[in-house]
PDB file of C-alpha atoms and ligand atoms in Angstrom:
ATOM      1  CA  MET A   1      14.229  -3.070 -13.142  1.00 73.00           C
ATOM      2  CA  THR A   2      13.738  -1.711 -16.655  1.00 80.00           C
ATOM      3  CA  ALA A   3      13.014  -3.791 -19.758  1.00 83.00           C
ATOM      4  CA  ALA A   4      16.440  -2.821 -21.115  1.00 85.00           C
ATOM      5  CA  GLU A   5      18.185  -4.063 -17.975  1.00 86.00           C
ATOM      6  CA  LEU A   6      16.292  -7.342 -18.183  1.00 89.00           C
ATOM      7  CA  GLU A   7      17.252  -7.711 -21.842  1.00 92.00           C
ATOM      8  CA  GLN A   8      20.885  -7.200 -20.932  1.00 93.00           C
ATOM      9  CA  VAL A   9      20.777  -9.956 -18.291  1.00 95.00           C
ATOM     10  CA  ALA A  10      18.986 -12.288 -20.728  1.00 96.00           C
ATOM     11  CA  ALA A  11      21.700 -11.684 -23.327  1.00 97.00           C
ATOM     12  CA  ARG A  12      24.514 -12.325 -20.838  1.00 97.00           C
ATOM     13  CA  LEU A  13      22.925 -15.584 -19.696  1.00 97.00           C
ATOM     14  CA  ALA A  14      21.897 -16.584 -23.246  1.00 97.00           C
ATOM     15  CA  VAL A  15      18.242 -17.123 -22.303  1.00 97.00           C
ATOM     16  CA  THR A  16      14.851 -15.667 -23.040  1.00 96.00           C
ATOM     17  CA  ILE A  17      13.081 -14.570 -19.883  1.00 95.00           C
ATOM     18  CA  ALA A  18       9.329 -14.922 -19.306  1.00 92.00           C
ATOM     19  CA  ALA A  19       7.368 -11.743 -18.707  1.00 85.00           C
ATOM     20  CA  ASP A  20       5.661 -12.776 -15.486  1.00 80.00           C
ATOM     21  CA  GLY A  21       7.381 -13.629 -12.195  1.00 80.00           C
ATOM     22  CA  LEU A  22       7.287 -16.734 -10.027  1.00 79.00           C
ATOM     23  CA  ASP A  23       6.010 -16.369  -6.473  1.00 61.00           C
ATOM     24  CA  GLY A  24       8.118 -14.892  -3.727  1.00 55.00           C
ATOM     25  CA  GLY A  25       9.775 -11.551  -4.058  1.00 54.00           C
ATOM     26  CA  LEU A  26       9.702 -10.164  -0.520  1.00 58.00           C
ATOM     27  CA  SER A  27      13.375  -9.405  -1.064  1.00 61.00           C
ATOM     28  CA  GLY A  28      14.623  -7.190  -3.827  1.00 79.00           C
ATOM     29  CA  SER A  29      14.897 -10.191  -6.139  1.00 91.00           C
ATOM     30  CA  GLN A  30      12.916 -11.055  -9.259  1.00 92.00           C
ATOM     31  CA  VAL A  31      12.456 -14.733 -10.044  1.00 96.00           C
ATOM     32  CA  ARG A  32      11.338 -15.643 -13.568  1.00 95.00           C
ATOM     33  CA  ARG A  33      11.077 -18.691 -15.784  1.00 96.00           C
ATOM     34  CA  ALA A  34      13.592 -18.694 -18.629  1.00 97.00           C
ATOM     35  CA  THR A  35      14.423 -20.773 -21.692  1.00 97.00           C
ATOM     36  CA  ARG A  36      17.955 -21.598 -22.786  1.00 97.00           C
ATOM     37  CA  ALA A  37      19.139 -21.568 -26.375  1.00 95.00           C
ATOM     38  CA  ASP A  38      18.718 -25.365 -26.627  1.00 96.00           C
ATOM     39  CA  GLY A  39      15.089 -25.061 -25.464  1.00 96.00           C
ATOM     40  CA  THR A  40      15.594 -26.369 -21.924  1.00 97.00           C
ATOM     41  CA  PRO A  41      13.678 -24.596 -19.174  1.00 97.00           C
ATOM     42  CA  ALA A  42      15.490 -22.755 -16.420  1.00 98.00           C
ATOM     43  CA  VAL A  43      14.805 -20.207 -13.687  1.00 98.00           C
ATOM     44  CA  VAL A  44      16.563 -16.871 -13.371  1.00 97.00           C
ATOM     45  CA  LYS A  45      16.805 -14.920 -10.118  1.00 97.00           C
ATOM     46  CA  ILE A  46      17.937 -11.332 -10.509  1.00 96.00           C
ATOM     47  CA  THR A  47      18.745  -8.868  -7.755  1.00 96.00           C
ATOM     48  CA  PHE A  48      19.184  -5.288  -8.917  1.00 94.00           C
ATOM     49  CA  SER A  49      21.150  -3.713  -6.113  1.00 94.00           C
ATOM     50  CA  ARG A  50      24.529  -2.013  -5.832  1.00 95.00           C
ATOM     51  CA  SER A  51      25.018  -2.383  -2.078  1.00 96.00           C
ATOM     52  CA  GLY A  52      23.299  -3.106   1.218  1.00 96.00           C
ATOM     53  CA  TRP A  53      21.414  -6.161   2.497  1.00 95.00           C
ATOM     54  CA  ASP A  54      19.885  -7.206  -0.853  1.00 96.00           C
ATOM     55  CA  ARG A  55      23.252  -7.141  -2.578  1.00 97.00           C
ATOM     56  CA  THR A  56      24.964  -9.049   0.232  1.00 97.00           C
ATOM     57  CA  ALA A  57      22.214 -11.675   0.225  1.00 97.00           C
ATOM     58  CA  ALA A  58      22.379 -12.104  -3.554  1.00 98.00           C
ATOM     59  CA  GLU A  59      26.177 -12.471  -3.445  1.00 98.00           C
ATOM     60  CA  ARG A  60      25.796 -14.980  -0.623  1.00 98.00           C
ATOM     61  CA  GLU A  61      23.350 -17.094  -2.645  1.00 98.00           C
ATOM     62  CA  LEU A  62      25.670 -17.051  -5.662  1.00 98.00           C
ATOM     63  CA  ALA A  63      28.587 -18.070  -3.413  1.00 98.00           C
ATOM     64  CA  PHE A  64      26.478 -20.895  -1.996  1.00 98.00           C
ATOM     65  CA  TYR A  65      25.754 -22.330  -5.446  1.00 98.00           C
ATOM     66  CA  ARG A  66      29.373 -21.956  -6.535  1.00 98.00           C
ATOM     67  CA  THR A  67      31.154 -23.302  -3.464  1.00 97.00           C
ATOM     68  CA  LEU A  68      28.841 -25.171  -1.068  1.00 97.00           C
ATOM     69  CA  ARG A  69      26.062 -26.739  -3.110  1.00 97.00           C
ATOM     70  CA  ALA A  70      27.902 -30.041  -3.588  1.00 96.00           C
ATOM     71  CA  GLN A  71      28.593 -30.425   0.147  1.00 97.00           C
ATOM     72  CA  VAL A  72      25.219 -29.853   1.769  1.00 98.00           C
ATOM     73  CA  GLY A  73      23.722 -33.294   1.137  1.00 98.00           C
ATOM     74  CA  VAL A  74      20.240 -32.069   0.185  1.00 98.00           C
ATOM     75  CA  ARG A  75      18.858 -31.568  -3.314  1.00 98.00           C
ATOM     76  CA  THR A  76      19.161 -28.061  -4.731  1.00 98.00           C
ATOM     77  CA  PRO A  77      18.957 -26.674  -8.268  1.00 98.00           C
ATOM     78  CA  GLU A  78      22.079 -26.691 -10.387  1.00 98.00           C
ATOM     79  CA  LEU A  79      23.768 -23.360 -11.139  1.00 98.00           C
ATOM     80  CA  LEU A  80      23.681 -23.131 -14.944  1.00 98.00           C
ATOM     81  CA  GLY A  81      25.203 -19.665 -15.212  1.00 98.00           C
ATOM     82  CA  HIS A  82      25.504 -16.327 -13.516  1.00 98.00           C
ATOM     83  CA  HIS A  83      26.093 -12.670 -14.244  1.00 97.00           C
ATOM     84  CA  ARG A  84      27.480  -9.990 -11.928  1.00 97.00           C
ATOM     85  CA  SER A  85      27.802  -6.287 -12.556  1.00 95.00           C
ATOM     86  CA  ASP A  86      27.885  -3.157 -10.404  1.00 95.00           C
ATOM     87  CA  GLU A  87      24.102  -2.990 -10.761  1.00 94.00           C
ATOM     88  CA  CYS A  88      23.001  -6.588 -10.327  1.00 95.00           C
ATOM     89  CA  VAL A  89      23.597 -10.227  -9.469  1.00 97.00           C
ATOM     90  CA  ALA A  90      21.780 -12.827 -11.581  1.00 98.00           C
ATOM     91  CA  ILE A  91      21.799 -16.599 -11.165  1.00 98.00           C
ATOM     92  CA  LEU A  92      20.489 -19.097 -13.708  1.00 98.00           C
ATOM     93  CA  LEU A  93      19.201 -22.296 -12.094  1.00 98.00           C
ATOM     94  CA  SER A  94      17.853 -25.607 -13.344  1.00 98.00           C
ATOM     95  CA  ALA A  95      14.042 -25.595 -13.261  1.00 98.00           C
ATOM     96  CA  HIS A  96      12.225 -28.013 -10.955  1.00 98.00           C
ATOM     97  CA  ALA A  97       8.751 -28.746  -9.604  1.00 97.00           C
ATOM     98  CA  SER A  98       6.624 -26.174  -7.806  1.00 97.00           C
ATOM     99  CA  ILE A  99       6.264 -25.386  -4.144  1.00 97.00           C
ATOM    100  CA  ARG A 100       3.244 -26.797  -2.318  1.00 98.00           C
ATOM    101  CA  PRO A 101       1.226 -24.596   0.069  1.00 97.00           C
ATOM    102  CA  ALA A 102       1.962 -25.467   3.710  1.00 97.00           C
ATOM    103  CA  GLU A 103      -1.606 -26.557   4.430  1.00 97.00           C
ATOM    104  CA  ARG A 104      -1.270 -29.252   1.728  1.00 98.00           C
ATOM    105  CA  TRP A 105       1.954 -30.696   3.127  1.00 98.00           C
ATOM    106  CA  THR A 106       1.553 -34.310   4.211  1.00 98.00           C
ATOM    107  CA  ARG A 107       3.063 -35.882   7.314  1.00 98.00           C
ATOM    108  CA  GLU A 108       5.585 -37.623   5.018  1.00 98.00           C
ATOM    109  CA  LEU A 109       6.750 -34.277   3.640  1.00 98.00           C
ATOM    110  CA  TRP A 110       7.240 -32.812   7.130  1.00 98.00           C
ATOM    111  CA  LEU A 111       9.269 -35.873   8.117  1.00 98.00           C
ATOM    112  CA  ALA A 112      11.290 -35.551   4.883  1.00 98.00           C
ATOM    113  CA  LEU A 113      12.010 -31.973   5.933  1.00 98.00           C
ATOM    114  CA  ALA A 114      13.281 -33.159   9.339  1.00 98.00           C
ATOM    115  CA  ARG A 115      15.444 -35.792   7.624  1.00 98.00           C
ATOM    116  CA  ASP A 116      16.866 -33.241   5.159  1.00 98.00           C
ATOM    117  CA  LEU A 117      17.583 -30.777   7.976  1.00 98.00           C
ATOM    118  CA  ALA A 118      19.485 -33.459   9.913  1.00 98.00           C
ATOM    119  CA  VAL A 119      21.709 -33.982   6.852  1.00 98.00           C
ATOM    120  CA  LEU A 120      22.081 -30.279   6.010  1.00 98.00           C
ATOM    121  CA  HIS A 121      22.984 -29.383   9.588  1.00 98.00           C
ATOM    122  CA  GLU A 122      25.934 -31.807   9.493  1.00 98.00           C
ATOM    123  CA  THR A 123      27.598 -29.719   6.756  1.00 98.00           C
ATOM    124  CA  PRO A 124      31.019 -28.616   8.038  1.00 97.00           C
ATOM    125  CA  LYS A 125      31.031 -24.912   8.925  1.00 95.00           C
ATOM    126  CA  PRO A 126      32.232 -23.185   5.762  1.00 95.00           C
ATOM    127  CA  PRO A 127      35.172 -20.791   5.734  1.00 94.00           C
ATOM    128  CA  GLY A 128      34.652 -17.196   4.608  1.00 92.00           C
ATOM    129  CA  GLY A 129      32.862 -14.192   6.037  1.00 91.00           C
ATOM    130  CA  GLN A 130      29.886 -14.051   3.691  1.00 95.00           C
ATOM    131  CA  TRP A 131      27.668 -16.538   5.545  1.00 97.00           C
ATOM    132  CA  ARG A 132      24.961 -15.159   7.784  1.00 96.00           C
ATOM    133  CA  HIS A 133      25.138 -15.516  11.539  1.00 93.00           C
ATOM    134  CA  GLY A 134      21.622 -15.650  13.039  1.00 85.00           C
ATOM    135  CA  ALA A 135      20.698 -13.116  15.737  1.00 82.00           C
ATOM    136  CA  ASP A 136      20.619 -15.840  18.431  1.00 84.00           C
ATOM    137  CA  GLY A 137      18.534 -13.702  20.769  1.00 81.00           C
ATOM    138  CA  ILE A 138      15.843 -11.041  20.861  1.00 79.00           C
ATOM    139  CA  VAL A 139      15.663  -9.041  17.655  1.00 78.00           C
ATOM    140  CA  PRO A 140      16.523  -5.346  17.742  1.00 73.00           C
ATOM    141  CA  GLY A 141      13.409  -3.213  17.899  1.00 75.00           C
ATOM    142  CA  SER A 142      11.464  -5.627  20.063  1.00 81.00           C
ATOM    143  CA  ASP A 143      10.508  -4.394  23.527  1.00 88.00           C
ATOM    144  CA  PRO A 144       8.457  -5.647  26.482  1.00 90.00           C
ATOM    145  CA  GLU A 145       5.786  -2.959  26.121  1.00 91.00           C
ATOM    146  CA  ARG A 146       5.103  -4.045  22.576  1.00 90.00           C
ATOM    147  CA  TRP A 147       4.964  -7.726  23.573  1.00 93.00           C
ATOM    148  CA  ARG A 148       2.505  -7.042  26.364  1.00 93.00           C
ATOM    149  CA  SER A 149       0.211  -4.918  24.225  1.00 91.00           C
ATOM    150  CA  PHE A 150       0.236  -7.452  21.364  1.00 92.00           C
ATOM    151  CA  TRP A 151      -0.444 -10.559  23.474  1.00 94.00           C
ATOM    152  CA  ARG A 152      -3.552  -9.412  25.313  1.00 93.00           C
ATOM    153  CA  ARG A 153      -6.263 -11.908  24.439  1.00 94.00           C
ATOM    154  CA  PRO A 154      -8.039 -13.569  27.390  1.00 94.00           C
ATOM    155  CA  GLY A 155      -5.654 -15.635  29.495  1.00 95.00           C
ATOM    156  CA  GLU A 156      -2.532 -14.550  27.628  1.00 96.00           C
ATOM    157  CA  ALA A 157      -1.295 -11.951  30.110  1.00 95.00           C
ATOM    158  CA  ASP A 158      -1.074 -14.533  32.909  1.00 96.00           C
ATOM    159  CA  LEU A 159       0.236 -17.335  30.695  1.00 97.00           C
ATOM    160  CA  PHE A 160       2.962 -15.261  29.060  1.00 97.00           C
ATOM    161  CA  ARG A 161       3.932 -13.096  32.062  1.00 96.00           C
ATOM    162  CA  PRO A 162       6.833 -15.382  33.130  1.00 95.00           C
ATOM    163  CA  PHE A 163       8.399 -15.003  29.672  1.00 95.00           C
ATOM    164  CA  PHE A 164       7.968 -11.232  29.532  1.00 95.00           C
ATOM    165  CA  ASP A 165       9.413 -10.891  33.046  1.00 94.00           C
ATOM    166  CA  ASP A 166      12.361 -13.155  32.253  1.00 93.00           C
ATOM    167  CA  PRO A 167      12.930 -13.401  28.474  1.00 94.00           C
ATOM    168  CA  GLU A 168      16.450 -14.680  29.081  1.00 93.00           C
ATOM    169  CA  SER A 169      15.075 -18.019  30.316  1.00 93.00           C
ATOM    170  CA  LEU A 170      13.769 -18.760  26.811  1.00 94.00           C
ATOM    171  CA  ILE A 171      16.678 -17.195  24.970  1.00 93.00           C
ATOM    172  CA  SER A 172      19.250 -19.240  26.881  1.00 95.00           C
ATOM    173  CA  ALA A 173      17.238 -22.455  26.398  1.00 95.00           C
ATOM    174  CA  ALA A 174      17.196 -21.741  22.669  1.00 94.00           C
ATOM    175  CA  ARG A 175      21.006 -21.716  22.747  1.00 94.00           C
ATOM    176  CA  THR A 176      21.649 -25.094  24.368  1.00 94.00           C
ATOM    177  CA  VAL A 177      22.285 -27.131  21.204  1.00 95.00           C
ATOM    178  CA  PRO A 178      25.473 -26.064  19.368  1.00 95.00           C
ATOM    179  CA  ARG A 179      25.310 -23.927  16.269  1.00 96.00           C
ATOM    180  CA  CYS A 180      25.552 -25.580  12.867  1.00 97.00           C
ATOM    181  CA  PHE A 181      25.209 -24.831   9.184  1.00 98.00           C
ATOM    182  CA  ASN A 182      21.661 -23.572   8.468  1.00 97.00           C
ATOM    183  CA  HIS A 183      19.534 -22.895   5.401  1.00 98.00           C
ATOM    184  CA  GLY A 184      18.490 -19.707   7.185  1.00 97.00           C
ATOM    185  CA  ASP A 185      15.024 -19.260   5.653  1.00 97.00           C
ATOM    186  CA  CYS A 186      13.502 -22.704   6.034  1.00 98.00           C
ATOM    187  CA  HIS A 187       9.837 -22.532   5.096  1.00 98.00           C
ATOM    188  CA  THR A 188       7.539 -24.201   2.621  1.00 98.00           C
ATOM    189  CA  ASP A 189       7.778 -21.418  -0.002  1.00 97.00           C
ATOM    190  CA  ASN A 190      11.481 -22.253  -0.345  1.00 98.00           C
ATOM    191  CA  LEU A 191      10.976 -26.007  -0.772  1.00 98.00           C
ATOM    192  CA  LEU A 192      10.007 -27.431  -4.152  1.00 98.00           C
ATOM    193  CA  VAL A 193       8.207 -30.766  -3.987  1.00 98.00           C
ATOM    194  CA  ASP A 194       8.536 -33.573  -6.528  1.00 98.00           C
ATOM    195  CA  ASP A 195       8.107 -37.374  -6.457  1.00 97.00           C
ATOM    196  CA  ASP A 196      11.569 -37.842  -4.952  1.00 96.00           C
ATOM    197  CA  GLY A 197      11.101 -35.366  -2.109  1.00 97.00           C
ATOM    198  CA  LEU A 198      12.280 -31.813  -1.488  1.00 98.00           C
ATOM    199  CA  ILE A 199      14.454 -29.471  -3.510  1.00 98.00           C
ATOM    200  CA  TRP A 200      15.834 -26.565  -1.499  1.00 98.00           C
ATOM    201  CA  VAL A 201      15.902 -23.068  -3.023  1.00 98.00           C
ATOM    202  CA  ASP A 202      16.514 -19.515  -1.804  1.00 98.00           C
ATOM    203  CA  TRP A 203      19.909 -19.687  -0.116  1.00 98.00           C
ATOM    204  CA  GLN A 204      20.175 -15.927   0.427  1.00 98.00           C
ATOM    205  CA  SER A 205      20.228 -16.230   4.233  1.00 97.00           C
ATOM    206  CA  THR A 206      22.331 -19.344   4.595  1.00 98.00           C
ATOM    207  CA  GLY A 207      24.943 -19.470   7.326  1.00 97.00           C
ATOM    208  CA  ILE A 208      25.357 -20.456  10.931  1.00 97.00           C
ATOM    209  CA  GLY A 209      22.517 -20.802  13.413  1.00 96.00           C
ATOM    210  CA  ARG A 210      20.836 -22.989  15.982  1.00 96.00           C
ATOM    211  CA  PRO A 211      19.343 -26.283  14.783  1.00 96.00           C
ATOM    212  CA  GLY A 212      16.334 -25.845  17.077  1.00 96.00           C
ATOM    213  CA  GLY A 213      15.689 -22.412  15.628  1.00 95.00           C
ATOM    214  CA  GLU A 214      15.512 -23.777  12.093  1.00 97.00           C
ATOM    215  CA  LEU A 215      13.069 -26.558  13.055  1.00 97.00           C
ATOM    216  CA  ALA A 216      10.921 -24.146  15.063  1.00 96.00           C
ATOM    217  CA  PHE A 217      10.908 -21.576  12.269  1.00 95.00           C
ATOM    218  CA  ALA A 218       9.662 -24.091   9.687  1.00 96.00           C
ATOM    219  CA  ALA A 219       6.734 -24.988  11.947  1.00 95.00           C
ATOM    220  CA  GLY A 220       5.976 -21.432  13.095  1.00 95.00           C
ATOM    221  CA  ARG A 221       6.039 -20.004   9.583  1.00 95.00           C
ATOM    222  CA  ALA A 222       3.417 -22.581   8.502  1.00 96.00           C
ATOM    223  CA  THR A 223       1.061 -21.784  11.372  1.00 94.00           C
ATOM    224  CA  PRO A 224      -1.018 -18.960   9.827  1.00 92.00           C
ATOM    225  CA  SER A 225      -1.928 -21.268   6.906  1.00 94.00           C
ATOM    226  CA  GLY A 226      -3.561 -23.795   9.223  1.00 95.00           C
ATOM    227  CA  ALA A 227      -1.012 -26.498   8.391  1.00 96.00           C
ATOM    228  CA  THR A 228      -0.798 -29.513  10.679  1.00 93.00           C
ATOM    229  CA  VAL A 229       2.889 -29.876  11.491  1.00 96.00           C
ATOM    230  CA  PRO A 230       3.918 -33.106  13.289  1.00 97.00           C
ATOM    231  CA  LEU A 231       6.603 -31.206  15.169  1.00 96.00           C
ATOM    232  CA  ALA A 232       7.122 -33.722  18.002  1.00 95.00           C
ATOM    233  CA  ASP A 233       7.724 -36.541  15.496  1.00 98.00           C
ATOM    234  CA  MET A 234      10.032 -34.334  13.433  1.00 98.00           C
ATOM    235  CA  ILE A 235      12.079 -33.564  16.532  1.00 98.00           C
ATOM    236  CA  GLU A 236      12.312 -37.243  17.457  1.00 98.00           C
ATOM    237  CA  LEU A 237      13.434 -38.255  13.959  1.00 98.00           C
ATOM    238  CA  TYR A 238      15.927 -35.395  13.710  1.00 98.00           C
ATOM    239  CA  ALA A 239      17.400 -36.184  17.158  1.00 98.00           C
ATOM    240  CA  GLU A 240      17.804 -39.841  16.261  1.00 98.00           C
ATOM    241  CA  LEU A 241      19.550 -39.049  12.970  1.00 98.00           C
ATOM    242  CA  ARG A 242      21.972 -36.613  14.593  1.00 98.00           C
ATOM    243  CA  GLY A 243      22.502 -38.593  17.790  1.00 98.00           C
ATOM    244  CA  LEU A 244      21.062 -35.816  19.985  1.00 97.00           C
ATOM    245  CA  ASP A 245      19.100 -36.160  23.208  1.00 97.00           C
ATOM    246  CA  PRO A 246      15.453 -35.896  22.055  1.00 97.00           C
ATOM    247  CA  VAL A 247      14.266 -34.308  25.314  1.00 96.00           C
ATOM    248  CA  GLU A 248      16.922 -31.596  25.186  1.00 96.00           C
ATOM    249  CA  LEU A 249      16.206 -30.976  21.509  1.00 97.00           C
ATOM    250  CA  ASP A 250      12.484 -30.748  22.179  1.00 97.00           C
ATOM    251  CA  ARG A 251      13.086 -28.145  24.903  1.00 97.00           C
ATOM    252  CA  THR A 252      15.310 -26.035  22.702  1.00 97.00           C
ATOM    253  CA  VAL A 253      12.891 -26.173  19.743  1.00 97.00           C
ATOM    254  CA  VAL A 254       9.949 -25.176  21.924  1.00 97.00           C
ATOM    255  CA  ALA A 255      11.974 -22.390  23.582  1.00 97.00           C
ATOM    256  CA  SER A 256      13.146 -21.098  20.242  1.00 96.00           C
ATOM    257  CA  GLY A 257       9.674 -21.247  18.707  1.00 96.00           C
ATOM    258  CA  LEU A 258       8.142 -19.519  21.699  1.00 96.00           C
ATOM    259  CA  ALA A 259      10.803 -16.794  21.838  1.00 95.00           C
ATOM    260  CA  THR A 260      10.281 -16.063  18.139  1.00 93.00           C
ATOM    261  CA  VAL A 261       6.514 -16.020  18.422  1.00 93.00           C
ATOM    262  CA  LEU A 262       6.309 -13.918  21.578  1.00 95.00           C
ATOM    263  CA  PHE A 263       9.145 -11.464  20.984  1.00 93.00           C
ATOM    264  CA  VAL A 264       9.568 -11.247  17.210  1.00 90.00           C
ATOM    265  CA  TRP A 265       6.108 -11.625  15.701  1.00 88.00           C
ATOM    266  CA  PRO A 266       4.768  -8.443  17.369  1.00 88.00           C
ATOM    267  CA  VAL A 267       7.496  -6.514  15.519  1.00 82.00           C
ATOM    268  CA  HIS A 268       6.298  -7.714  12.132  1.00 80.00           C
ATOM    269  CA  LEU A 269       2.606  -8.447  12.429  1.00 75.00           C
ATOM    270  CA  ARG A 270      -0.444  -6.329  12.859  1.00 72.00           C
ATOM    271  CA  GLU A 271      -3.011  -7.731  15.259  1.00 69.00           C
ATOM    272  CA  ASP A 272      -6.387  -8.378  13.671  1.00 73.00           C
ATOM    273  CA  ASP A 273      -9.279 -10.803  13.936  1.00 68.00           C
ATOM    274  CA  SER A 274      -8.415 -12.961  10.969  1.00 89.00           C
ATOM    275  CA  VAL A 275      -8.321 -16.742  11.049  1.00 92.00           C
ATOM    276  CA  ALA A 276      -4.545 -16.567  10.610  1.00 90.00           C
ATOM    277  CA  ALA A 277      -4.242 -14.398  13.745  1.00 90.00           C
ATOM    278  CA  ASP A 278      -6.387 -16.877  15.707  1.00 92.00           C
ATOM    279  CA  ARG A 279      -4.020 -19.667  14.641  1.00 93.00           C
ATOM    280  CA  MET A 280      -0.972 -17.664  15.766  1.00 92.00           C
ATOM    281  CA  HIS A 281      -2.473 -17.045  19.159  1.00 94.00           C
ATOM    282  CA  HIS A 282      -3.365 -20.713  19.489  1.00 95.00           C
ATOM    283  CA  HIS A 283       0.186 -21.705  18.462  1.00 95.00           C
ATOM    284  CA  ALA A 284       1.724 -19.325  21.018  1.00 96.00           C
ATOM    285  CA  ARG A 285      -0.496 -20.599  23.836  1.00 97.00           C
ATOM    286  CA  HIS A 286       0.181 -24.218  22.845  1.00 95.00           C
ATOM    287  CA  LEU A 287       3.963 -23.674  22.923  1.00 96.00           C
ATOM    288  CA  ALA A 288       3.801 -21.844  26.261  1.00 97.00           C
ATOM    289  CA  GLU A 289       1.742 -24.615  27.858  1.00 96.00           C
ATOM    290  CA  ARG A 290       4.124 -27.220  26.474  1.00 94.00           C
ATOM    291  CA  TRP A 291       7.117 -25.320  27.840  1.00 96.00           C
ATOM    292  CA  LEU A 292       5.606 -24.832  31.283  1.00 94.00           C
ATOM    293  CA  ALA A 293       4.462 -28.481  31.504  1.00 92.00           C
ATOM    294  CA  GLY A 294       8.013 -29.670  30.867  1.00 86.00           C
ATOM    295  CA  ARG A 295       9.626 -27.644  33.650  1.00 71.00           C
TER     296      ARG A 295
HETATM  297  N1  ATP B   1      14.868 -23.684  -9.573  1.00 64.79           N
HETATM  298  C1  ATP B   1      13.567 -23.454  -9.427  1.00 64.79           C
HETATM  299  N2  ATP B   1      12.656 -24.231 -10.051  1.00 64.79           N
HETATM  300  C2  ATP B   1      11.323 -23.991  -9.930  1.00 64.79           C
HETATM  301  N3  ATP B   1      10.810 -22.992  -9.184  1.00 64.79           N
HETATM  302  C3  ATP B   1      11.667 -22.169  -8.534  1.00 64.79           C
HETATM  303  C4  ATP B   1      13.074 -22.360  -8.611  1.00 64.79           C
HETATM  304  N4  ATP B   1      13.672 -21.414  -7.863  1.00 64.79           N
HETATM  305  C5  ATP B   1      12.681 -20.664  -7.343  1.00 64.79           C
HETATM  306  N5  ATP B   1      11.470 -21.109  -7.728  1.00 64.79           N
HETATM  307  C6  ATP B   1      10.155 -20.519  -7.391  1.00 64.79           C
HETATM  308  O1  ATP B   1      10.317 -19.128  -7.267  1.00 64.79           O
HETATM  309  C7  ATP B   1       9.952 -18.696  -5.951  1.00 64.79           C
HETATM  310  C8  ATP B   1      10.852 -17.567  -5.506  1.00 64.79           C
HETATM  311  O2  ATP B   1      12.219 -18.004  -5.481  1.00 64.79           O
HETATM  312  P1  ATP B   1      13.153 -17.679  -4.248  1.00 64.79           P
HETATM  313  O3  ATP B   1      12.511 -18.229  -3.030  1.00 64.79           O
HETATM  314  O4  ATP B   1      14.519 -18.129  -4.587  1.00 64.79           O
HETATM  315  O5  ATP B   1      13.157 -16.111  -4.232  1.00 64.79           O
HETATM  316  P2  ATP B   1      12.370 -15.052  -3.305  1.00 64.79           P
HETATM  317  O6  ATP B   1      11.524 -15.738  -2.307  1.00 64.79           O
HETATM  318  O7  ATP B   1      11.797 -14.066  -4.212  1.00 64.79           O
HETATM  319  O8  ATP B   1      13.533 -14.426  -2.584  1.00 64.79           O
HETATM  320  P3  ATP B   1      13.587 -14.020  -1.065  1.00 64.79           P
HETATM  321  O9  ATP B   1      12.971 -15.123  -0.241  1.00 64.79           O
HETATM  322  O10 ATP B   1      15.023 -13.900  -0.865  1.00 64.79           O
HETATM  323  O11 ATP B   1      12.747 -12.826  -0.978  1.00 64.79           O
HETATM  324  C9  ATP B   1      10.032 -19.941  -5.069  1.00 64.79           C
HETATM  325  O12 ATP B   1       9.129 -19.835  -3.977  1.00 64.79           O
HETATM  326  C10 ATP B   1       9.597 -21.026  -6.053  1.00 64.79           C
HETATM  327  O13 ATP B   1       8.203 -21.050  -6.142  1.00 64.79           O
HETATM  328 MG1   MG B   2      11.836 -17.508  -1.203  1.00 64.79          MG
END
């Protein structure tokens, strides 16, 4: 993104845009603080892309703020303006509090997340083809040889063998609870924290998915940080709020978390001896033992 392009977006949205970015940015998006003509603070998220995944995701997030925001039942920023051209999609959002690193999340925050998810997941499935449909199975590019060579610390080969021999057992267990509306990228970097609770941002991946997958993802994504996630209590609260069987929900969350950890993480992560890697291995073994104990 050139300075001239940024200037053009600022002019269209009638804001001045700060020079440095906010955190995030794994996607092709830039997120910056901005100031409106009346002096109020705002946040601008700009995706410079003509086509492909980044463009689709940016259009999806804009569509979310324009058409679904009022229905989802959780707090999200307000859409204050937007700008679309062949080159970019830009959204101007109300500015809110900051994120809080996962390791500093309290038990109350994790339970607030479970409560918010129970509300969000009751959103009626939206019409239109722009919403994302989660993979609902093993990701492309993952293969048993890679799993076996990644998970090779002492004891892991024996513990994980049943899952590598029969991945479908986990995948089908992850599919037992019906699909629902999902945030799609539910982790602590996309949740702003203020005195009243959580404010949900980053709706680029929103769509339809499994409720257990979303709960498991939030917990799994926090694992490398060393966060203590009260997952069992979150599952119980969520099940109660949605009138689901807590035992069935627990099984599907554990299956989903384990399938993601065992089959997907090796695609994305490099094995090393860091503290974060130790925590991942511990998390994987803990989930596997929990799954096997419940059979
Ligand atoms: N309305 C807002 N108010 C305050 N901070 C915000 C707001 N929106 C985003 N942020 C901050 O900016 C960061 C990045 O925003 P966002 O998550 O939307 O984009 P991203 O992570 O760069 O995109 P992606 O996840 O699609 O790669 C967030 O983690 C949060 O810290
Ligand atoms: Mg984000």
